[in-house]
Amino acid sequence: MGIVSPGFTGRRRSAEELPPGQYLTHDFPVLSAGPTPQVRTEHWEFTVTTESGAKHKWDWAALMALPSEEVTKDIHCVTRWSKLQTEWQGVSLDTLLADVETGADFALVSSYGGYTTNLPLDDLLDGQAWIAYEYEGEPIHSEHGGPARLLVPHLYFWKSAKWVRGLTLSDTEDFGFWETAGYHEYGDPWKEQRYAGD
Amino acid sequence: MERTAVRRRLSWQVATVAEVRRETATASTIVLDVPDWPGHLAGQHLDVRLTADDGYRASRSYSIASAWTGTSSTIELTVEQVPDGEVSPYLVGVLKPGDPLELRGPVGGWFVWKPEQEGPVQLIGGGSGIVPLRAMLQAHTASTTPVRLLYSVRRPESVIYVDDLKHLASADNVHVSLVYTREAPPGEPRVGRIDAEVIDRLAFKPTDDPTTYVCGPTPFVETVADLLVAAGHNPDRIRTERFGPTGG
């Protein structure tokens, strides 16, 4: 379908390479569906539950004891802002899942406050995902998901669950919060997979 | 969480502008005729796509300002012009009746109110955050559920839907309160942001167990949601929609 919007000229982008339909922001907008949960690190726990029901748990001290990585990544929100070269520190999911025995294909991520999101387990592995606890050198502010959030920067940012508390691994794909509400089950920004069927 | 039964693909469709109504110095309501509109729930949004004559495109999401009646093919958007924005200045200042406008939707199944929902409804809006709440008020006109709206604006001229709100507030079960943050009209002594005292005086109590919808700029939503939780409201009953500063 090709219509022209009469009188619209638009602002052409700078040379920076963004996924289709995104625009650049230098702020860090906040998007969440409810009040910001205040999660204290002394009560924080991260649990991986496998398809056989086995549970692997880390408290804050255990997370801090793991080797961490500094990563600089572009992030893309489905509400169309992109932010380039954001700096995070966190523990790779490769590290956390190293001793987890699983043949599952999918992960349902859950958060303090009740949020969930789903993605293929493969997208959490091979240096693609972290449990991040610092943003730009500071502890992550609670409204941006602190004390710890998932970081999966190659997918739209709703997959990078704030206030993360666990993963449930499964052979079947169970949809999370926004996916149930009509957003895309995978969410690749470069393919502009915003909504179901895109 | 469960799978949805149908994963309908959202296709772009061409609406025709029926009317552009100025609401405030910076906001306009655009009345659209959308022949194939599938219907929507109050609180949902849609995507608008503009195309320049060389094919360049820009899209943004906007809350739907009107309730779906089930028969009409008309929907309304209310757009606040963002300084330096790319899409909103076009929608507010250039678009005119008869123009085509590409859109797709509706989107979003969380920040919605359905008439069959039980219990009181607390709406709290800041600035153009009133837009999806106005759709909920429209959807509510046939309902007996009590509704309270707390609407924070800078000054009297900033109020969107002035006449509409007066009309809606005339129902016995709808209570509308305005909070002025910079300048109040004559006879209204209080100037200031929503605080714990305002929440306590004008909002439903936690014991009323309302479903609460908060919409506005991020700092507004953060502040109000925190105040509600501090006042004893169940966080699971508070739904938020944040308009980022970069809405464009």
Coordinates of C-alpha atoms in Angstrom, one line a residue:
Chain A
M1 CA 0.0 0.0 0.0
G2 CA 1.6 3.3 -1.0
I3 CA 0.0 6.5 0.1
V4 CA 1.8 9.8 0.5
S5 CA 1.1 12.0 3.5
P6 CA 0.3 15.4 1.9
G7 CA 2.8 18.0 3.2
F8 CA 5.0 15.6 5.2
T9 CA 8.7 16.0 4.6
G10 CA 10.1 14.3 7.7
R11 CA 13.5 14.5 9.3
R12 CA 16.1 12.4 7.6
R13 CA 18.3 10.4 9.8
S14 CA 21.9 11.0 10.6
A15 CA 24.4 8.5 9.2
E16 CA 24.0 6.3 12.2
E17 CA 22.6 2.9 11.4
L18 CA 19.4 2.2 13.2
P19 CA 16.9 -0.7 12.8
P20 CA 13.9 0.2 10.5
G21 CA 11.3 2.5 12.1
Q22 CA 13.6 3.5 15.0
Y23 CA 14.8 7.0 16.0
L24 CA 17.8 7.9 18.1
T25 CA 17.4 9.2 21.7
H26 CA 20.0 10.3 24.1
D27 CA 17.7 10.0 27.1
F28 CA 16.8 6.7 28.8
P29 CA 13.0 6.5 28.6
V30 CA 11.2 4.3 31.1
L31 CA 8.5 1.9 30.1
S32 CA 6.8 -0.5 32.5
A33 CA 3.3 -1.7 33.1
G34 CA 3.0 -0.9 36.8
P35 CA 4.6 0.7 39.8
T36 CA 8.4 0.2 40.2
P37 CA 9.1 -2.7 42.5
Q38 CA 11.7 -1.8 45.2
V39 CA 13.8 -5.0 45.4
R40 CA 16.6 -5.0 48.0
T41 CA 19.7 -6.9 47.2
E42 CA 19.6 -8.8 50.5
H43 CA 16.2 -10.3 49.4
W44 CA 17.2 -10.7 45.8
E45 CA 17.3 -14.2 44.4
F46 CA 17.6 -15.6 40.8
T47 CA 16.3 -19.0 40.1
V48 CA 16.6 -21.1 37.0
T49 CA 14.0 -23.9 36.8
T50 CA 14.7 -26.6 34.2
E51 CA 12.1 -28.6 32.2
S52 CA 12.7 -31.5 34.7
G53 CA 11.9 -29.2 37.6
A54 CA 15.5 -28.9 38.9
K55 CA 16.2 -25.5 40.5
H56 CA 19.4 -23.6 40.5
K57 CA 19.5 -20.5 42.7
W58 CA 21.8 -17.6 43.2
D59 CA 21.5 -14.9 45.9
W60 CA 23.1 -11.5 45.4
A61 CA 26.4 -12.5 47.0
A62 CA 26.6 -15.5 44.7
L63 CA 25.9 -13.4 41.7
M64 CA 28.6 -10.9 42.7
A65 CA 31.1 -13.8 43.2
L66 CA 30.7 -14.8 39.5
P67 CA 33.0 -13.4 36.8
S68 CA 31.4 -10.3 35.3
E69 CA 31.7 -8.6 31.9
E70 CA 31.5 -5.1 30.7
V71 CA 29.5 -4.8 27.6
T72 CA 28.7 -1.8 25.3
K73 CA 25.5 -2.4 23.3
D74 CA 22.9 -0.5 21.3
I75 CA 19.4 -1.0 22.6
H76 CA 16.1 -0.7 20.7
C77 CA 12.7 -0.2 22.3
V78 CA 9.6 -1.3 20.5
T79 CA 8.1 2.2 21.2
R80 CA 10.7 3.3 18.6
W81 CA 13.5 4.8 20.5
S82 CA 17.0 3.5 20.1
K83 CA 20.0 4.3 22.3
L84 CA 23.5 3.6 21.1
Q85 CA 26.6 2.5 23.0
T86 CA 25.0 1.9 26.4
E87 CA 27.4 0.5 28.9
W88 CA 26.5 -2.3 31.3
Q89 CA 28.2 -4.6 33.7
G90 CA 26.8 -8.0 34.5
V91 CA 27.1 -11.8 34.5
S92 CA 26.8 -13.6 31.2
L93 CA 24.0 -16.1 31.0
D94 CA 26.6 -18.5 29.6
T95 CA 28.2 -18.4 33.1
L96 CA 25.0 -18.8 35.0
L97 CA 23.7 -21.7 32.8
A98 CA 27.1 -23.5 32.5
D99 CA 26.2 -26.1 35.0
V100 CA 22.5 -26.3 34.2
E101 CA 21.5 -29.4 32.4
T102 CA 18.8 -28.8 29.9
G103 CA 17.6 -29.7 26.5
A104 CA 14.8 -27.0 26.6
D105 CA 14.2 -24.8 23.6
F106 CA 12.5 -21.9 25.3
A107 CA 12.8 -19.7 28.4
L108 CA 10.1 -17.8 30.2
V109 CA 11.7 -14.9 32.1
S110 CA 10.0 -13.7 35.3
S111 CA 10.5 -10.6 37.3
Y112 CA 9.7 -9.1 40.7
G113 CA 6.4 -7.3 40.2
G114 CA 5.0 -10.1 38.1
Y115 CA 6.3 -9.2 34.6
T116 CA 7.2 -12.1 32.2
T117 CA 8.7 -12.4 28.7
N118 CA 9.6 -15.3 26.6
L119 CA 12.4 -16.1 24.2
P120 CA 14.3 -19.1 22.7
L121 CA 16.9 -20.4 25.1
D122 CA 19.5 -20.1 22.2
D123 CA 19.1 -16.3 22.4
L124 CA 20.3 -16.3 26.0
L125 CA 23.5 -18.1 25.2
D126 CA 26.7 -17.6 23.2
G127 CA 27.5 -14.1 24.6
Q128 CA 24.1 -12.6 23.8
A129 CA 22.6 -12.1 27.2
W130 CA 23.6 -10.9 30.7
I131 CA 22.1 -10.4 34.2
A132 CA 23.2 -6.8 34.4
Y133 CA 23.6 -4.9 37.7
E134 CA 25.4 -1.7 36.6
Y135 CA 24.5 0.8 34.0
E136 CA 27.1 3.5 33.0
G137 CA 29.2 2.6 36.0
E138 CA 26.5 2.9 38.6
P139 CA 24.1 0.4 40.2
I140 CA 21.0 0.2 37.9
H141 CA 18.3 2.6 39.2
S142 CA 15.1 0.8 40.3
E143 CA 13.0 2.4 37.5
H144 CA 15.4 1.0 35.0
G145 CA 15.2 -2.5 36.5
G146 CA 17.7 -2.5 39.4
P147 CA 19.1 -4.2 41.3
A148 CA 19.4 -6.5 38.3
R149 CA 17.8 -6.8 34.9
L150 CA 18.2 -9.1 32.0
L151 CA 20.1 -7.6 29.1
V152 CA 19.3 -9.2 25.6
P153 CA 20.2 -6.3 23.4
H154 CA 19.8 -8.0 20.0
L155 CA 16.0 -8.2 20.7
Y156 CA 13.5 -5.4 21.4
F157 CA 14.1 -4.1 24.8
W158 CA 10.9 -5.5 26.4
K159 CA 12.7 -8.8 26.3
S160 CA 15.4 -7.4 28.6
A161 CA 13.2 -7.9 31.7
K162 CA 13.7 -5.4 34.5
W163 CA 13.8 -6.7 38.2
V164 CA 14.6 -10.2 36.9
R165 CA 14.1 -13.0 39.3
G166 CA 14.2 -16.2 37.2
L167 CA 14.1 -18.3 34.1
T168 CA 11.7 -21.2 33.5
L169 CA 13.1 -23.5 30.8
S170 CA 10.6 -25.5 28.8
D171 CA 10.2 -27.5 25.6
T172 CA 7.1 -25.4 24.7
E173 CA 6.9 -21.7 24.0
D174 CA 4.8 -20.0 26.7
F175 CA 4.1 -16.3 26.0
G176 CA 5.0 -13.6 28.4
F177 CA 3.3 -10.4 29.4
W178 CA 3.5 -8.3 26.2
E179 CA 3.6 -11.3 23.9
T180 CA 0.2 -12.3 25.3
A181 CA -1.0 -8.8 24.7
G182 CA -0.3 -9.0 20.9
Y183 CA 3.4 -8.2 20.7
H184 CA 5.7 -10.4 18.6
E185 CA 6.9 -13.6 20.1
Y186 CA 10.5 -13.1 19.0
G187 CA 11.0 -9.3 18.6
D188 CA 14.0 -8.9 16.2
P189 CA 14.3 -5.1 15.7
W190 CA 16.2 -5.5 12.4
K191 CA 13.2 -7.4 11.0
E192 CA 10.9 -4.9 12.7
Q193 CA 9.0 -7.7 14.5
R194 CA 6.9 -5.4 16.7
Y195 CA 3.5 -7.1 16.8
A196 CA 2.3 -10.6 16.3
G197 CA 2.5 -11.6 12.7
D198 CA 5.1 -8.9 11.7
Chain B
M1 CA 0.8 -17.3 31.1
E2 CA -1.2 -18.7 28.3
R3 CA -1.1 -18.6 24.5
T4 CA -3.6 -16.3 22.9
A5 CA -6.0 -18.2 20.6
V6 CA -5.6 -16.0 17.6
R7 CA -2.5 -14.1 16.6
R8 CA -4.0 -11.6 14.2
R9 CA -1.6 -9.8 11.9
L10 CA -1.9 -6.0 12.1
S11 CA -2.1 -4.6 8.7
W12 CA -1.7 -1.0 7.7
Q13 CA -4.9 0.7 6.6
V14 CA -5.8 4.1 5.2
A15 CA -8.0 6.3 7.3
T16 CA -9.5 9.6 6.2
V17 CA -9.3 12.7 8.3
A18 CA -12.9 13.8 9.0
E19 CA -12.1 16.7 11.4
V20 CA -9.2 18.3 13.2
R21 CA -10.3 19.9 16.5
R22 CA -7.9 22.2 18.4
E23 CA -8.0 21.3 22.1
T24 CA -5.2 23.5 23.5
A25 CA -2.4 25.6 22.1
T26 CA -0.4 22.5 21.5
A27 CA -2.8 19.6 21.2
S28 CA -5.4 18.7 18.6
T29 CA -8.0 15.9 18.3
I30 CA -8.0 14.2 14.9
V31 CA -11.3 12.5 14.0
L32 CA -10.6 9.7 11.6
D33 CA -12.9 7.6 9.5
V34 CA -11.5 4.1 9.3
P35 CA -13.8 1.9 7.2
D36 CA -12.2 -1.4 8.2
W37 CA -11.5 -0.7 11.9
P38 CA -11.7 -4.0 13.8
G39 CA -12.7 -2.2 17.1
H40 CA -10.7 -1.6 20.2
L41 CA -10.8 -1.5 24.0
A42 CA -10.6 1.8 25.9
G43 CA -6.9 2.4 26.6
Q44 CA -5.4 0.7 23.6
H45 CA -3.2 2.6 21.1
L46 CA -2.3 2.4 17.4
D47 CA 0.6 3.2 15.1
V48 CA 0.5 6.0 12.7
R49 CA 2.8 6.0 9.6
L50 CA 3.6 9.1 7.5
T51 CA 5.2 8.8 4.1
A52 CA 7.0 11.7 2.3
D53 CA 6.8 11.9 -1.5
D54 CA 10.3 10.3 -1.8
G55 CA 9.2 7.3 0.2
Y56 CA 10.8 8.3 3.5
R57 CA 8.6 7.1 6.4
A58 CA 8.2 7.8 10.1
S59 CA 5.9 6.1 12.5
R60 CA 4.8 6.7 16.1
S61 CA 2.3 5.2 18.5
Y62 CA -0.7 7.2 19.9
S63 CA -3.3 6.3 22.4
I64 CA -6.9 6.1 21.0
A65 CA -8.9 9.0 22.6
S66 CA -12.4 7.6 21.9
A67 CA -14.3 4.5 22.9
W68 CA -15.4 2.0 20.4
T69 CA -19.2 2.0 20.0
G70 CA -19.3 -1.2 17.9
T71 CA -21.1 0.5 15.0
S72 CA -19.3 3.6 14.0
S73 CA -16.2 3.6 11.8
T74 CA -14.9 6.8 13.5
I75 CA -12.0 6.9 16.0
E76 CA -10.3 9.9 17.6
L77 CA -6.7 10.5 18.4
T78 CA -5.5 13.4 20.5
V79 CA -1.9 14.4 19.8
E80 CA 0.2 16.8 21.9
Q81 CA 2.8 18.5 19.7
V82 CA 6.3 17.6 20.9
P83 CA 8.8 20.5 20.3
D84 CA 11.3 19.2 17.7
G85 CA 9.1 16.2 17.1
E86 CA 9.0 14.7 13.7
V87 CA 5.4 13.3 13.5
S88 CA 3.4 15.2 16.1
P89 CA 3.9 18.7 14.5
Y90 CA 2.5 17.2 11.2
L91 CA -0.5 15.7 12.9
V92 CA -1.3 18.8 15.0
G93 CA -0.4 21.5 12.5
V94 CA -0.4 20.2 8.9
L95 CA -3.0 17.4 8.7
K96 CA -6.4 18.6 7.4
P97 CA -9.9 17.2 6.8
G98 CA -9.9 14.9 3.7
D99 CA -6.2 13.9 4.1
P100 CA -5.4 10.2 4.2
L101 CA -3.6 8.8 7.2
E102 CA -2.1 5.3 7.4
L103 CA -2.5 3.5 10.7
R104 CA -2.6 0.0 12.2
G105 CA -4.0 -1.3 15.4
P106 CA -5.3 -1.6 18.0
V107 CA -2.3 -2.6 20.1
G108 CA -2.0 -3.2 23.8
G109 CA -4.1 -5.4 26.1
W110 CA -2.9 -4.3 29.5
F111 CA -3.7 -0.6 30.0
V112 CA -7.3 -1.2 29.1
W113 CA -10.6 -0.9 30.9
K114 CA -13.6 -3.1 29.9
P115 CA -17.1 -2.3 30.9
E116 CA -17.6 -5.7 32.3
Q117 CA -14.7 -5.2 34.7
E118 CA -16.0 -5.0 38.3
G119 CA -15.1 -2.6 41.0
P120 CA -14.4 1.1 41.2
V121 CA -12.0 2.7 38.7
Q122 CA -9.4 5.3 39.6
L123 CA -8.0 7.3 36.7
I124 CA -5.0 9.5 37.2
G125 CA -3.6 11.5 34.3
G126 CA -0.9 14.1 33.8
G127 CA -1.0 16.4 30.8
S128 CA -1.7 14.5 27.6
G129 CA -1.8 11.3 29.7
I130 CA -5.5 12.1 29.9
V131 CA -6.0 10.7 26.3
P132 CA -6.5 7.0 27.0
L133 CA -8.3 7.8 30.2
R134 CA -10.8 9.8 28.2
A135 CA -11.5 6.7 26.1
M136 CA -12.2 4.8 29.3
L137 CA -14.6 7.5 30.5
Q138 CA -16.4 7.4 27.2
A139 CA -16.6 3.6 27.4
H140 CA -17.9 3.9 30.9
T141 CA -21.0 6.0 30.1
A142 CA -23.3 3.0 30.2
S143 CA -21.7 1.5 33.4
T144 CA -22.8 2.0 37.0
T145 CA -19.3 1.5 38.3
P146 CA -18.0 4.5 40.2
V147 CA -15.1 6.3 38.5
R148 CA -12.8 9.0 39.8
L149 CA -10.5 11.0 37.6
L150 CA -7.6 13.0 39.0
Y151 CA -6.2 15.1 36.2
S152 CA -3.0 17.1 36.7
V153 CA -2.5 20.1 34.3
R154 CA -0.2 23.1 34.3
R155 CA -2.9 25.7 34.0
P156 CA -6.6 26.0 33.1
E157 CA -5.7 26.6 29.4
S158 CA -3.9 23.2 29.4
V159 CA -7.0 21.2 30.0
I160 CA -7.8 18.9 27.1
Y161 CA -11.5 17.9 26.6
V162 CA -12.8 20.8 28.7
D163 CA -16.4 20.5 27.6
D164 CA -16.3 16.7 27.4
L165 CA -15.1 16.4 30.9
K166 CA -17.8 18.7 32.2
H167 CA -20.4 16.6 30.5
L168 CA -18.9 13.3 31.7
A169 CA -18.6 14.6 35.2
S170 CA -22.3 15.3 35.3
A171 CA -23.0 11.6 35.8
D172 CA -23.6 10.6 39.5
N173 CA -21.0 7.9 39.5
V174 CA -18.2 10.0 37.8
H175 CA -16.1 12.3 39.9
V176 CA -13.6 14.6 38.1
S177 CA -10.9 16.5 40.0
L178 CA -8.4 18.8 38.5
V179 CA -5.0 19.6 40.0
Y180 CA -3.2 22.6 38.8
T181 CA 0.6 22.6 39.0
R182 CA 1.5 26.1 37.8
E183 CA -1.6 28.3 37.8
A184 CA -5.1 27.7 39.1
P185 CA -8.4 29.3 38.0
P186 CA -10.0 31.8 40.3
G187 CA -11.6 30.1 43.3
E188 CA -9.1 27.2 43.3
P189 CA -6.6 28.0 46.0
R190 CA -4.3 25.0 45.6
V191 CA -1.4 25.1 43.1
G192 CA 1.0 22.2 43.2
R193 CA 1.7 18.7 42.1
I194 CA -0.3 15.6 43.2
D195 CA 1.0 14.6 46.6
A196 CA 0.0 12.2 49.4
E197 CA -2.6 14.7 50.7
V198 CA -4.3 15.0 47.3
I199 CA -4.3 11.2 46.9
D200 CA -5.8 10.8 50.3
R201 CA -8.4 13.4 49.8
L202 CA -9.5 12.7 46.2
A203 CA -8.7 9.2 45.2
F204 CA -10.4 5.9 46.1
K205 CA -9.0 4.4 49.3
P206 CA -7.1 1.1 49.2
T207 CA -10.1 -0.5 51.0
D208 CA -12.3 0.4 48.0
D209 CA -10.0 -1.9 46.0
P210 CA -10.1 0.2 42.8
T211 CA -8.4 -0.7 39.6
T212 CA -6.1 2.3 39.0
Y213 CA -4.8 3.6 35.7
V214 CA -2.0 6.1 35.7
C215 CA -0.9 7.8 32.5
G216 CA 1.5 10.7 31.8
P217 CA 5.1 11.6 31.5
T218 CA 7.5 9.2 33.2
P219 CA 8.3 11.3 36.3
F220 CA 4.6 11.9 36.9
V221 CA 3.8 8.2 36.6
E222 CA 6.7 7.2 38.8
T223 CA 5.7 9.7 41.5
V224 CA 2.0 8.9 41.5
A225 CA 2.5 5.1 41.4
D226 CA 5.0 5.4 44.4
L227 CA 2.4 7.6 46.3
L228 CA -0.3 5.0 45.7
V229 CA 1.8 2.1 46.9
A230 CA 2.9 4.2 49.9
A231 CA -0.8 4.9 50.7
G232 CA -1.4 1.2 50.8
H233 CA -2.7 0.4 47.3
N234 CA -1.9 -3.0 46.0
P235 CA 0.8 -2.7 43.3
D236 CA -0.9 -5.4 41.3
R237 CA -4.0 -3.2 40.9
I238 CA -2.1 -0.2 39.5
R239 CA -1.6 -0.1 35.7
T240 CA 0.7 2.5 34.2
E241 CA 1.4 3.9 30.8
R242 CA 4.4 6.2 30.5
F243 CA 4.8 8.8 27.8
G244 CA 8.5 9.2 27.2
P245 CA 10.0 12.6 26.6
T246 CA 11.0 11.5 23.2
G247 CA 7.6 10.6 21.9
G248 CA 8.2 12.7 18.8

